[in-house]
PDB file of C-alpha atoms in Angstrom:
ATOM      1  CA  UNK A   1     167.098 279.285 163.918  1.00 48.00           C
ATOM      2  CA  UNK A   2     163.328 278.452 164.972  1.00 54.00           C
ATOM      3  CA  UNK A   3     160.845 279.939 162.341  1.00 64.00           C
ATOM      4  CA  UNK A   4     158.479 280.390 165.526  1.00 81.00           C
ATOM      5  CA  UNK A   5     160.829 283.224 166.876  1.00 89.00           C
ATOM      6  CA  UNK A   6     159.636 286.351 167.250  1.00 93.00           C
ATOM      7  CA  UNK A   7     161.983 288.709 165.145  1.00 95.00           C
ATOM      8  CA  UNK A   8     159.927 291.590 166.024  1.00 95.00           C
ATOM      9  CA  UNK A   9     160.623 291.423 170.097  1.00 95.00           C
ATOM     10  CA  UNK A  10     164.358 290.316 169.344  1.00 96.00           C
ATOM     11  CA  UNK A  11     164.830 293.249 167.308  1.00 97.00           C
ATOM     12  CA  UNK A  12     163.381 295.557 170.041  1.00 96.00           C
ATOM     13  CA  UNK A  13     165.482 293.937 172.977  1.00 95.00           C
ATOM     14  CA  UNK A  14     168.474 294.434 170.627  1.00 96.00           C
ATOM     15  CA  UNK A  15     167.885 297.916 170.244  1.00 96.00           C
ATOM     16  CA  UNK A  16     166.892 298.845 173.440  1.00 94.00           C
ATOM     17  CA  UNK A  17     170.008 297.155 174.837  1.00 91.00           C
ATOM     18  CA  UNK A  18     172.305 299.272 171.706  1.00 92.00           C
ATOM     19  CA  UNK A  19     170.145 302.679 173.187  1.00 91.00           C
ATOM     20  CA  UNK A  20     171.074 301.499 176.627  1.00 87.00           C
ATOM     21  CA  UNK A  21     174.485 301.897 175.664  1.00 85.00           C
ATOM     22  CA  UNK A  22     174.306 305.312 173.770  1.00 85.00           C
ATOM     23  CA  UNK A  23     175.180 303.846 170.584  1.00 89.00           C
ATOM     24  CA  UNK A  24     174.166 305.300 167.254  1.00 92.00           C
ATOM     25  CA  UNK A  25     172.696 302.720 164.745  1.00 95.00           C
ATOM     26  CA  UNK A  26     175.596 303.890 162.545  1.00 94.00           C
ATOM     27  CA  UNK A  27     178.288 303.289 164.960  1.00 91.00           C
ATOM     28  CA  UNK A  28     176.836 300.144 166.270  1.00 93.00           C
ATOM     29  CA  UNK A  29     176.495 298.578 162.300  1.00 94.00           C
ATOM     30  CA  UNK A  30     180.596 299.811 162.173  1.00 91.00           C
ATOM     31  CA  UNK A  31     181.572 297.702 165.557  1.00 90.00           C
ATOM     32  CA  UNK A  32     179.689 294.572 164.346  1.00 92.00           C
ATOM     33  CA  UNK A  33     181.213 295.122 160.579  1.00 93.00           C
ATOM     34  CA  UNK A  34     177.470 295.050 158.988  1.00 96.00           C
ATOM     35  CA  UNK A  35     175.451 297.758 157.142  1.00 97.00           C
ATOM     36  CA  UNK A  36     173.082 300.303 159.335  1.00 97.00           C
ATOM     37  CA  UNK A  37     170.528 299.044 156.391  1.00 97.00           C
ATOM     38  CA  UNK A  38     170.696 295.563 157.676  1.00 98.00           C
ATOM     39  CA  UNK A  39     170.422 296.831 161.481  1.00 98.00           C
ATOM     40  CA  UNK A  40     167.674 298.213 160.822  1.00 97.00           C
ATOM     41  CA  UNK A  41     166.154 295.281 159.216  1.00 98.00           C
ATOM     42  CA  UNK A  42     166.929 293.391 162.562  1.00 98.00           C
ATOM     43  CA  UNK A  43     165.748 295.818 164.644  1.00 98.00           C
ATOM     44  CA  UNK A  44     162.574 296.149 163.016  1.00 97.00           C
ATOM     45  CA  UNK A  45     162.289 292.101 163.131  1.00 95.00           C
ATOM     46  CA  UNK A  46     161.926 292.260 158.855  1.00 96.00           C
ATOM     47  CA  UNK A  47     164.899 290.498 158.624  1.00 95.00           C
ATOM     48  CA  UNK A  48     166.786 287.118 160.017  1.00 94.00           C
ATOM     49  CA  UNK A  49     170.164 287.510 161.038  1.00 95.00           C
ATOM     50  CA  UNK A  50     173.197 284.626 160.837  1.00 94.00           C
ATOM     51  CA  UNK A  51     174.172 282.561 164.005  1.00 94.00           C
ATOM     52  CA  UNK A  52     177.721 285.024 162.817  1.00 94.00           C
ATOM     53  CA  UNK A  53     175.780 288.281 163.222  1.00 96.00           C
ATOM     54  CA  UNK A  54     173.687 287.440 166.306  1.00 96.00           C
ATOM     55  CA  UNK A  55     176.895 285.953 167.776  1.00 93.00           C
ATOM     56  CA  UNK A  56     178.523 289.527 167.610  1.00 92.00           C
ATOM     57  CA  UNK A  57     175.726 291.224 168.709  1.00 94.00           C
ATOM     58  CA  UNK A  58     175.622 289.472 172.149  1.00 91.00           C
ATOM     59  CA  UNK A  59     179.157 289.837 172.371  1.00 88.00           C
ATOM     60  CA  UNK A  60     179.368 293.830 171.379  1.00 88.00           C
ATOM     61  CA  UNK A  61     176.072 294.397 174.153  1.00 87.00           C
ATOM     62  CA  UNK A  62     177.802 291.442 176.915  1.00 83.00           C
ATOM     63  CA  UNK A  63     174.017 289.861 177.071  1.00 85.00           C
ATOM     64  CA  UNK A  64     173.244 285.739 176.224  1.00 87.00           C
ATOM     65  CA  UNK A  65     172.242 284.285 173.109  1.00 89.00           C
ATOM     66  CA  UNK A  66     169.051 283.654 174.689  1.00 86.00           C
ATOM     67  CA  UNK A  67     168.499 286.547 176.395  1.00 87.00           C
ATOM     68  CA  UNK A  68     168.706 287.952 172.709  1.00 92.00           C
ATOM     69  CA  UNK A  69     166.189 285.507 171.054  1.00 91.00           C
ATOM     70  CA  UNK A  70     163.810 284.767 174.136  1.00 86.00           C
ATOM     71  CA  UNK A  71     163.730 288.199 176.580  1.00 85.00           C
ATOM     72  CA  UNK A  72     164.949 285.976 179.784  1.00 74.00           C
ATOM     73  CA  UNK A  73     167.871 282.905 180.122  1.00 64.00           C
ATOM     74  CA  UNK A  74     165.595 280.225 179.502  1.00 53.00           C
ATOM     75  CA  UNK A  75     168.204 277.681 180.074  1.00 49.00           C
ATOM     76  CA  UNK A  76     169.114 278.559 183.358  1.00 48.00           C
ATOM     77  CA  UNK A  77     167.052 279.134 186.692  1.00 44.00           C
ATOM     78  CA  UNK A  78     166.591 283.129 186.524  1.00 44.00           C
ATOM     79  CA  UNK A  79     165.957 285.942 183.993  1.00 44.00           C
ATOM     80  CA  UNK A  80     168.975 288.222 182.952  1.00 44.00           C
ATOM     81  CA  UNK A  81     170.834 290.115 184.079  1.00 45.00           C
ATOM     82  CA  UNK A  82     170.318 288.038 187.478  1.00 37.00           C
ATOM     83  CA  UNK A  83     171.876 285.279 186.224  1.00 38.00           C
ATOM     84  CA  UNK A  84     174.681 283.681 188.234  1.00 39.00           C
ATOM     85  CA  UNK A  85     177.045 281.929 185.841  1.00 42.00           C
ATOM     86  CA  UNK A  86     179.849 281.252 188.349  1.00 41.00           C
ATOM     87  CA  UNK A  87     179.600 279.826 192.275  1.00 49.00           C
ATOM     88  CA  UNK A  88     179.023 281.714 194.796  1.00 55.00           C
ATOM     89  CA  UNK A  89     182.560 281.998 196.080  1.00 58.00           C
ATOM     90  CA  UNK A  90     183.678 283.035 192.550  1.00 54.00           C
ATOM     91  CA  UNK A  91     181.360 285.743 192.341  1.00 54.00           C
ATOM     92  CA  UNK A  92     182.494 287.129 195.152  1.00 62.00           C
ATOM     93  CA  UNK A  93     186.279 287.313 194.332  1.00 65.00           C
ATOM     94  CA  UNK A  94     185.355 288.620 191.179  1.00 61.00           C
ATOM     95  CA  UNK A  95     183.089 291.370 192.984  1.00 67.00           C
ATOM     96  CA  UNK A  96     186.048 292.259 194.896  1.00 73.00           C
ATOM     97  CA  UNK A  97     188.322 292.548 192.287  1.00 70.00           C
ATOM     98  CA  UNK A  98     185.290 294.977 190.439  1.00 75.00           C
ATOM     99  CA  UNK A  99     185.321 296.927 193.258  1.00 78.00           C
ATOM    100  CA  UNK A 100     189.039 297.675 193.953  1.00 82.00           C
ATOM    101  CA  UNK A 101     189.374 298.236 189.756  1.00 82.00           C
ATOM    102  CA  UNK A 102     186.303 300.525 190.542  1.00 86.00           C
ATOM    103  CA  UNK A 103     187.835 302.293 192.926  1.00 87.00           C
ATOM    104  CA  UNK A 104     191.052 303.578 191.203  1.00 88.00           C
ATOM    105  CA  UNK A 105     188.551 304.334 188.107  1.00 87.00           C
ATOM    106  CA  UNK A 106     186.876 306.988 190.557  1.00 90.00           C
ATOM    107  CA  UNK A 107     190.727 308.498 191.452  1.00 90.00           C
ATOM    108  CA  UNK A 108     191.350 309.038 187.953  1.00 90.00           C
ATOM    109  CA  UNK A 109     188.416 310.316 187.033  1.00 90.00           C
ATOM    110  CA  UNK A 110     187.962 312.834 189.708  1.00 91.00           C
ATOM    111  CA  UNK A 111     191.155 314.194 188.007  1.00 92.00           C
ATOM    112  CA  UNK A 112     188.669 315.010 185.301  1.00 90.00           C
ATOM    113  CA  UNK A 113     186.730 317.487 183.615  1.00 93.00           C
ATOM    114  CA  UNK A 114     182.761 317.485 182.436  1.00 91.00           C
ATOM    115  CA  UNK A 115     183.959 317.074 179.162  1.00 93.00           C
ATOM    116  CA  UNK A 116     186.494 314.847 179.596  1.00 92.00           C
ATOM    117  CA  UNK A 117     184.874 312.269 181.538  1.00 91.00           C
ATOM    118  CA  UNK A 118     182.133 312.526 178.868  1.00 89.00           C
ATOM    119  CA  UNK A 119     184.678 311.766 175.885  1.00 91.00           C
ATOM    120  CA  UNK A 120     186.160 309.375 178.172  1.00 91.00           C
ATOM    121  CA  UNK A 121     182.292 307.261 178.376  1.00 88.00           C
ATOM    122  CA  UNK A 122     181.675 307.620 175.088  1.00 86.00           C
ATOM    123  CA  UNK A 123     185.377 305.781 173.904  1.00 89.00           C
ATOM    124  CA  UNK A 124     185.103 303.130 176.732  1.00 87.00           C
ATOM    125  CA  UNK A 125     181.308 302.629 175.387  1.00 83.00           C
ATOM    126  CA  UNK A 126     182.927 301.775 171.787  1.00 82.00           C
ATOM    127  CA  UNK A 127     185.997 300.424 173.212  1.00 86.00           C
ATOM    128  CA  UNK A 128     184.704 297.316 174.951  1.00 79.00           C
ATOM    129  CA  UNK A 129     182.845 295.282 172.594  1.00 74.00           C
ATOM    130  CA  UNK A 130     185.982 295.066 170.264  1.00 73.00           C
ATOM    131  CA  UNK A 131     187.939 294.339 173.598  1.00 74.00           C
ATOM    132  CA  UNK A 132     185.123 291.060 174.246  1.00 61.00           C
ATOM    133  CA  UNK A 133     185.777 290.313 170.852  1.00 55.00           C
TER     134      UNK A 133
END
């Protein structure tokens, strides 16, 4: 990787994006298979990570590589999370198909208790970035 990175501002968009997802430091070290130590180390921007690590970590939080390194999709026209990656008519079949998977989500879970829908967030939170994976 570029030595003129700034480790210090990908470390903070990597955590922020780890809080965003209510993920412990601890938990999120487990799900990428490193040390909370060396998450830390990232975080804080004292230590370079592997094209491996960084790799997982864009996978476990679904953001780009460059998002990661760079705060905004440099290689395409708009910052992220605007970022269209498919045509127009593709994003709209897959919108579709988000919405009607939405909507049965909302039948089950208004089956559901406080707690359970809270147990149920926190697994699906833990669940999905060894699903992308």
């Amino acid at each position: 990787m570029d030595d003129n990175l700034k480790y210090d501002e990908i470390g903070a968009r990597i955590r922020k994006e780890r809080e965003n997802l209510n993920l412990s430091r601890e938990k999120f070290a487990e799900i990428l298979g490193i040390s909370p130590y060396y998450l830390g180390q990232i975080e804080r921007g004292d230590r370079k990570m592997s094209l491996q690590v960084l790799t997982k970590i864009a996978i476990s939080l679904h953001l780009p590589v460059d998002y990661i390194l760079f705060g905004a999709c440099k290689f395409m026209d708009n910052n992220f999370p605007t970022t269209k990656y498919i045509s127009k008519e593709a994003s709209q079949n897959y919108n579709a198909y988000i919405n009607e998977g939405l909507e049965e989500l909302i039948k089950i879970l208004s089956r559901c208790s406080y707690k359970e829908i809270s147990l149920l967030k926190e697994v699906v939170t833990l669940i999905i970035p060894f699903i992308k994976s």
